[in-house]
XYZ file of C-alpha atoms in Angstrom:
375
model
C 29.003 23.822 25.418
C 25.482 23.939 23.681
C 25.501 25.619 20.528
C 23.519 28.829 19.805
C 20.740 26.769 17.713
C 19.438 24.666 20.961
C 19.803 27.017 23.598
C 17.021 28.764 21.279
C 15.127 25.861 20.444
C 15.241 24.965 24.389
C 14.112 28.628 25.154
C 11.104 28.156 22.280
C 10.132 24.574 23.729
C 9.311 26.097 27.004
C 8.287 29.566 25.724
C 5.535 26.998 23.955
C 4.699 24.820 27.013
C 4.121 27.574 29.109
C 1.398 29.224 26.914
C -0.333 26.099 26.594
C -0.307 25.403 30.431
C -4.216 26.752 30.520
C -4.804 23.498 28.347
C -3.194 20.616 30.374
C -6.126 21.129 32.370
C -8.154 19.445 29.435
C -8.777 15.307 29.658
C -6.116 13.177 29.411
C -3.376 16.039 28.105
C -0.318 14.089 26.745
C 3.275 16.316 25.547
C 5.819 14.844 24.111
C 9.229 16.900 24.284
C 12.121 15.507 22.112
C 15.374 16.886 21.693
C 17.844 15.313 19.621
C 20.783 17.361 18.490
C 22.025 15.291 15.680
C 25.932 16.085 13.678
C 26.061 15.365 9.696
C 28.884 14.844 7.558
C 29.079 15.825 4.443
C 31.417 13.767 1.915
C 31.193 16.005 -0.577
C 33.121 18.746 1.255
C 34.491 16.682 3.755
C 32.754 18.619 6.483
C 31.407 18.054 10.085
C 28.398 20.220 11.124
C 26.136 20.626 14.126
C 23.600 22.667 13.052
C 21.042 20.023 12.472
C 19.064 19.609 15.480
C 15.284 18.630 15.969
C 13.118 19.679 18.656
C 9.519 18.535 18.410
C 6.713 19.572 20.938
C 3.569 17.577 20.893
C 0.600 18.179 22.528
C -2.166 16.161 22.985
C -5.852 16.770 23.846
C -8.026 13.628 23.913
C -11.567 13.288 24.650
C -12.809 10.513 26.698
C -12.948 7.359 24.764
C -16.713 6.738 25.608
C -20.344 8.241 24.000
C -21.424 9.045 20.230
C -18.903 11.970 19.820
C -15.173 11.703 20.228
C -12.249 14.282 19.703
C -8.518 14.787 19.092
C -6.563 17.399 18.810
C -2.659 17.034 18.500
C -0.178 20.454 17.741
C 3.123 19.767 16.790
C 5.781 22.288 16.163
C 9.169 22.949 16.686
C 11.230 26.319 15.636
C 10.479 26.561 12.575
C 7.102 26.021 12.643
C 5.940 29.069 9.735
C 2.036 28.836 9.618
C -1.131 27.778 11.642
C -1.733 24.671 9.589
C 2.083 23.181 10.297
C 1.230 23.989 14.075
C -2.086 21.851 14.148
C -0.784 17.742 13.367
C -4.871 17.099 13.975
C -7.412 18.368 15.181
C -10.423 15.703 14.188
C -13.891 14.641 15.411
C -15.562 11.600 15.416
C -19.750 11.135 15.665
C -21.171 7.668 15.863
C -24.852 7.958 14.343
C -27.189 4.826 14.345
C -26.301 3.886 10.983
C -22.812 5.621 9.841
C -19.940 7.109 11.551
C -18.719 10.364 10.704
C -15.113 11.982 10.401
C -14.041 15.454 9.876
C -11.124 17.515 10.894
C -7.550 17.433 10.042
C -6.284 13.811 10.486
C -4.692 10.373 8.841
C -7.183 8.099 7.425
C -5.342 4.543 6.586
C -6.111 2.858 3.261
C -4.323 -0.437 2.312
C -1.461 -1.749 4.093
C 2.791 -1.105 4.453
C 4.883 0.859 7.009
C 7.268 2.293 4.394
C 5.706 1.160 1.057
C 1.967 1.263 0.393
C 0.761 1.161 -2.999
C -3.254 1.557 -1.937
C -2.312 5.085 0.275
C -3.764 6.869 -2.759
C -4.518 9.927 -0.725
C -1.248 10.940 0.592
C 1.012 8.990 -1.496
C 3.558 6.104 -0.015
C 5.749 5.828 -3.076
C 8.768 7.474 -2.032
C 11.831 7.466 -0.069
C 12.154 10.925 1.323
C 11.241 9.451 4.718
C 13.712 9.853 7.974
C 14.653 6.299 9.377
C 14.918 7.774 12.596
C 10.737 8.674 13.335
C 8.430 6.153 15.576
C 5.469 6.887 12.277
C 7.321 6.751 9.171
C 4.036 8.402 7.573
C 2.195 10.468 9.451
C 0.784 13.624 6.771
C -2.458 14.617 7.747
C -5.152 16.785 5.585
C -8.424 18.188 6.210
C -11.165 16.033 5.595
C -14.464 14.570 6.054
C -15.964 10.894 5.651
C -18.402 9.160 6.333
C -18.468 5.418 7.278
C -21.452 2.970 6.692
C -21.060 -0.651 8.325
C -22.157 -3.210 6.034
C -21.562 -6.153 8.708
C -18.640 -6.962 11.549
C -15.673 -7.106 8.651
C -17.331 -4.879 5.947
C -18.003 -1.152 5.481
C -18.326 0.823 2.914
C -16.506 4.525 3.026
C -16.743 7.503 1.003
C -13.862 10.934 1.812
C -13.665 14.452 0.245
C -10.161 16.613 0.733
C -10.313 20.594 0.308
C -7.767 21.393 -2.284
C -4.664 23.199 -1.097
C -5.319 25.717 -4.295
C -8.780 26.850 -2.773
C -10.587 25.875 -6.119
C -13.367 23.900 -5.576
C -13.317 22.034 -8.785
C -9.889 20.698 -7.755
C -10.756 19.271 -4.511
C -10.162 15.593 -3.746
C -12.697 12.739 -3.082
C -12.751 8.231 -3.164
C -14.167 5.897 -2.024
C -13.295 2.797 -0.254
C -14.934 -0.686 0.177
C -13.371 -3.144 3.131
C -14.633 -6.879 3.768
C -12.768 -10.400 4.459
C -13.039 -13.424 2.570
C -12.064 -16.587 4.031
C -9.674 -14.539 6.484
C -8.480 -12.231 3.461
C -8.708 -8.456 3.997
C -10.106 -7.176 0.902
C -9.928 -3.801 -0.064
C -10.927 -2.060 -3.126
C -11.268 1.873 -3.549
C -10.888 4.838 -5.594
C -9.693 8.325 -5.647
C -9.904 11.694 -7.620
C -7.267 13.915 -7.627
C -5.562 16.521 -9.025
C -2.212 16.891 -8.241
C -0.517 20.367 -7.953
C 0.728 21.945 -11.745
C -1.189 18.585 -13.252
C -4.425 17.581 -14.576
C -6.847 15.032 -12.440
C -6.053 12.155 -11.970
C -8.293 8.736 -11.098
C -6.501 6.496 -9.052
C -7.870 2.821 -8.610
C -6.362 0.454 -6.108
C -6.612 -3.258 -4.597
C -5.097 -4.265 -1.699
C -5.439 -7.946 0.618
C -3.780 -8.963 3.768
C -3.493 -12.022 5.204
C -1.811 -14.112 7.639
C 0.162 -17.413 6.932
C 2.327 -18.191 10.158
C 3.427 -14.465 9.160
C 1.580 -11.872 8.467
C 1.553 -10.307 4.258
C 0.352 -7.791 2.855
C 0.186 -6.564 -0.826
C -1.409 -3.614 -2.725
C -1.564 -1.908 -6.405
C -2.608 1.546 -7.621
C -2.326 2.878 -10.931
C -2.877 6.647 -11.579
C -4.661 7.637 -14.671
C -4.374 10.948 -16.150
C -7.629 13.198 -17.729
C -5.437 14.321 -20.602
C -2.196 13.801 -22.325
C -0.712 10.656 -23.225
C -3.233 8.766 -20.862
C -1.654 5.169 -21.903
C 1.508 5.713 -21.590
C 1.406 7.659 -18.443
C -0.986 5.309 -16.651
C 1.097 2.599 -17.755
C 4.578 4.361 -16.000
C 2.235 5.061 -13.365
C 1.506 1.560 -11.881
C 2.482 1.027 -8.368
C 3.009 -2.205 -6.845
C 3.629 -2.989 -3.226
C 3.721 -5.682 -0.648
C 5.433 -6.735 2.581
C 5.680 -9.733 5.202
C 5.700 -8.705 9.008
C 6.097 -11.575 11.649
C 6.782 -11.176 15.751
C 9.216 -13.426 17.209
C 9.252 -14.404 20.930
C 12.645 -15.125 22.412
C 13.558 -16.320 26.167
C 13.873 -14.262 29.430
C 10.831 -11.627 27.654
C 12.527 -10.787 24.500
C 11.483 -10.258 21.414
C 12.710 -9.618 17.661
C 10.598 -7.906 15.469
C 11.007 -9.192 11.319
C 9.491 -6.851 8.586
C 10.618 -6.482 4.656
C 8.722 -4.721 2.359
C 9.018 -3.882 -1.696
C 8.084 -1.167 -3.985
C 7.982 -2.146 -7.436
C 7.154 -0.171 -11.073
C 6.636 -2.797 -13.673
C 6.790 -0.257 -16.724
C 9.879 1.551 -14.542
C 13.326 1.860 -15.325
C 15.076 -1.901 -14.735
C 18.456 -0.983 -16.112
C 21.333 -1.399 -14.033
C 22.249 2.193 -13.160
C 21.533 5.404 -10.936
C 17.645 6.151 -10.630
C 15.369 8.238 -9.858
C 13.131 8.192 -6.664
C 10.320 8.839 -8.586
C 11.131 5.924 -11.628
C 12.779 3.448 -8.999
C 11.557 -0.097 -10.445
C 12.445 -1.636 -7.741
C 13.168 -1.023 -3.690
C 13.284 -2.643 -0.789
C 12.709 -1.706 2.915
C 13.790 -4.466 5.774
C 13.821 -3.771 9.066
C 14.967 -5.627 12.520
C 13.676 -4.348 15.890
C 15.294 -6.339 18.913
C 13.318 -5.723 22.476
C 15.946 -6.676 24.958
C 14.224 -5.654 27.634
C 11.219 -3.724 28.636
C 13.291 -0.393 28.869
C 16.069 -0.973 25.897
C 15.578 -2.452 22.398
C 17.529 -1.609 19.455
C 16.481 -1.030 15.458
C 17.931 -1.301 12.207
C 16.349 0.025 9.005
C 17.106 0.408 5.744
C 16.234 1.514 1.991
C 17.820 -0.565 -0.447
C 17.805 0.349 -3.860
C 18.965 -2.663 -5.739
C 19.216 -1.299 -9.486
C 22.355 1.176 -8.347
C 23.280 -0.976 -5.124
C 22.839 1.809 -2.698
C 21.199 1.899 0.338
C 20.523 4.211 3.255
C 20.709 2.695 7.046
C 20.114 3.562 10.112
C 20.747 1.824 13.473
C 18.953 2.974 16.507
C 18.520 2.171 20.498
C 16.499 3.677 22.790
C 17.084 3.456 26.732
C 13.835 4.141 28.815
C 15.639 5.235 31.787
C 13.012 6.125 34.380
C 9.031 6.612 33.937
C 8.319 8.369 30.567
C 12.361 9.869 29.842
C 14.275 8.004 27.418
C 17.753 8.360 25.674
C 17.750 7.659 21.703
C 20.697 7.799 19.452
C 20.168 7.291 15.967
C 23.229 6.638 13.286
C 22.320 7.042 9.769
C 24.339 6.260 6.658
C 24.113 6.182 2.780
C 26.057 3.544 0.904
C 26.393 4.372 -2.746
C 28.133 6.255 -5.574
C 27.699 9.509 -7.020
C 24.589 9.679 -8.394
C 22.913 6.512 -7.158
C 19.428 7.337 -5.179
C 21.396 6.970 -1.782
C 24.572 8.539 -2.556
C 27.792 9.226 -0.115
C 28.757 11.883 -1.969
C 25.976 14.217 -3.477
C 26.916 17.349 -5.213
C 24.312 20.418 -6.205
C 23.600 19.931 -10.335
C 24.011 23.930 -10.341
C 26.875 24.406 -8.267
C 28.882 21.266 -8.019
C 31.019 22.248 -5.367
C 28.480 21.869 -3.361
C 26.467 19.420 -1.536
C 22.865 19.060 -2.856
C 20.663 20.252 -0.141
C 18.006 18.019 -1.467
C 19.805 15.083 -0.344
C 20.181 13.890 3.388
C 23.926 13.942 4.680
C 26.473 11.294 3.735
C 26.387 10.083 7.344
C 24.199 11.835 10.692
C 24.619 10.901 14.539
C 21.942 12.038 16.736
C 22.306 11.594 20.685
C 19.009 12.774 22.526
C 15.795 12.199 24.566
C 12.283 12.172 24.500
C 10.248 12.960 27.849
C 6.308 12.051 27.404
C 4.362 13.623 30.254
């Protein structure tokens, strides 16, 4: 029997697609419908529950990829979607002029290198864990924006960005620069960015990053925040960020493939005590991940978060089945492995009522058994 929660959030999927209908007639409309009821135990109480599902609608309105001016616009909601800016994902133009490009909308722009872990993402921040295994994009924030983009030659160009703040104050809005070239097959990429965080002063956030290619490709990238006030040494020094990652694309018999990617995190000034930490202090993590194409419609993931300091890690195992044209099956089974009060714990309890689960945390162990229809 479906539950109560996705007969509604069936109900608002189409409720949504039919009062967008007057826009499929746009060029090259794309929506993306994915429903994946997922159940979650919780150790803690020793409890099932089946009240976790997610039900994305995307919708996608591309210009056509020719001319001087190009467009994107991409909502993506689900239930409970609460304001305008969640609904819009992007909504971006781009204008080629004779002698820069120019960007400005809501949108991604990518700085430095790393799926997972990415040191040189100094405008959104890739430092963390509080990522779901289960998404395609592991990052995919988006911010209003506007750059502008000067070619300095085929592999080099120069880039300069500016952020609104979310506060509305103009003297806390966000802007860096970025400067991109190769040398002797070497990505190099050096940039900047001022920020100031929310409840913080401003912060000035140099980074480096280079990719390469050695039979494999690697990447690796550092960042270091430093502060306008306060202890500037000491908190610049906590602050460093250093991240990396090798990626390499194996071709096996009868059209298979295995795809190989590991990637680190590390805080040289962090915490390197054996011990619980902090996601925010970790000194050191790690992120591998297998991807097996057995065919052209199955293939089969594993990913995980390893937090070496505590031993804990969080896992999850995925296939997807593309059945027929665009409609595929996914199931998803995610698990921590730790103890109470490592970063991936199987039991979690709430610091101010512990009884409780801490709702901060994901669930000791999730199954999710869906589909995703693109048309």
């Amino acid at each position: 029997m479906v539950g109560k929660t996705t007969k509604q959030i069936i109900l608002t999927c189409m409720a949504v697609l039919l009062a967008l209908s007057p826009l499929l007639a746009a060029e090259n409309p794309v929506i993306t419908l994915d429903l994946l009821p997922t159940m979650t135990y919780k150790a803690n109480d020793d409890t099932w529950s089946d009240d976790s599902t997610v039900a994305d609608l995307t919708l996608t309105l591309a210009s056509k990829r020719e001319g001087n001016v190009r467009g994107e616009v991409v909502l993506k909601g689900n239930p409970s979607t609460a304001s305008f800016d969640d609904l819009v994902h992007k909504a971006y133009f781009k204008a080629r002029f004779p002698s820069f490009r120019l960007t400005g909308g809501k949108t991604r722009l990518t700085w430095g290198d790393g799926m997972l872990f990415n040191a040189a993402d100094v405008l959104y921040g890739s430092n963390t864990t509080s990522v779901s295994l289960t998404q395609a994009v592991l990052r995919s924030e988006t911010e209003w924006l506007a750059s502008i983009n000067y070619p300095l030659g085929f592999f080099s160009f120069a880039e300069a960005v500016v952020m609104p703040s979310k506060t509305n104050t103009p003297s806390d809005m966000l802007f860096g620069v970025r400067y991109y070239t190769t040398v002797k097959d070497i990505k190099v990429e050096l940039g900047y960015a001022s920020l100031k965080p929310e409840k913080t002063v401003r912060e000035h956030k140099p980074y480096i990053s280079l990719q390469g290619n050695l039979g494999f490709d690697w990447y690796v990238s550092s960042s270091v925040a430093i502060p306008v006030a306060g202890d500037i040494a000491k908190e610049s020094r906590e602050s460093w960020v250093v991240s990396g990652g090798i990626f390499h694309l194996v071709t096996l018999p009868l059209d298979r493939s295995l795809t190989l990617r590991l990637e680190f995190l590390t805080r040289p000034f962090g915490k390197w005590e054996t011990g619980p930490v902090k996601d925010n202090d970790a000194a050191l993590l790690l992120y591998p991940e297998l991807a097996l194409a057995y065919s052209p419609s199955l293939s089969f993931s594993l990913r995980s978060i390893i937090s070496p300091l505590d031993l804990s890690a969080r896992s999850t195992l995925g296939v997807s089945w593309n059945i027929f044209d665009a409609f595929n099956l996914i199931g998803n089974i995610s698990l921590a492995t730790g103890d109470e009060g490592d970063l991936f714990a199987w039991i979690t309890t709430d610091p101010s009522k512990p009884t409780l689960p801490d709702p901060t945390k994901p669930a000791s162990l999730s199954v999710t058994v869906g589909s995703s229809w693109i048309f």
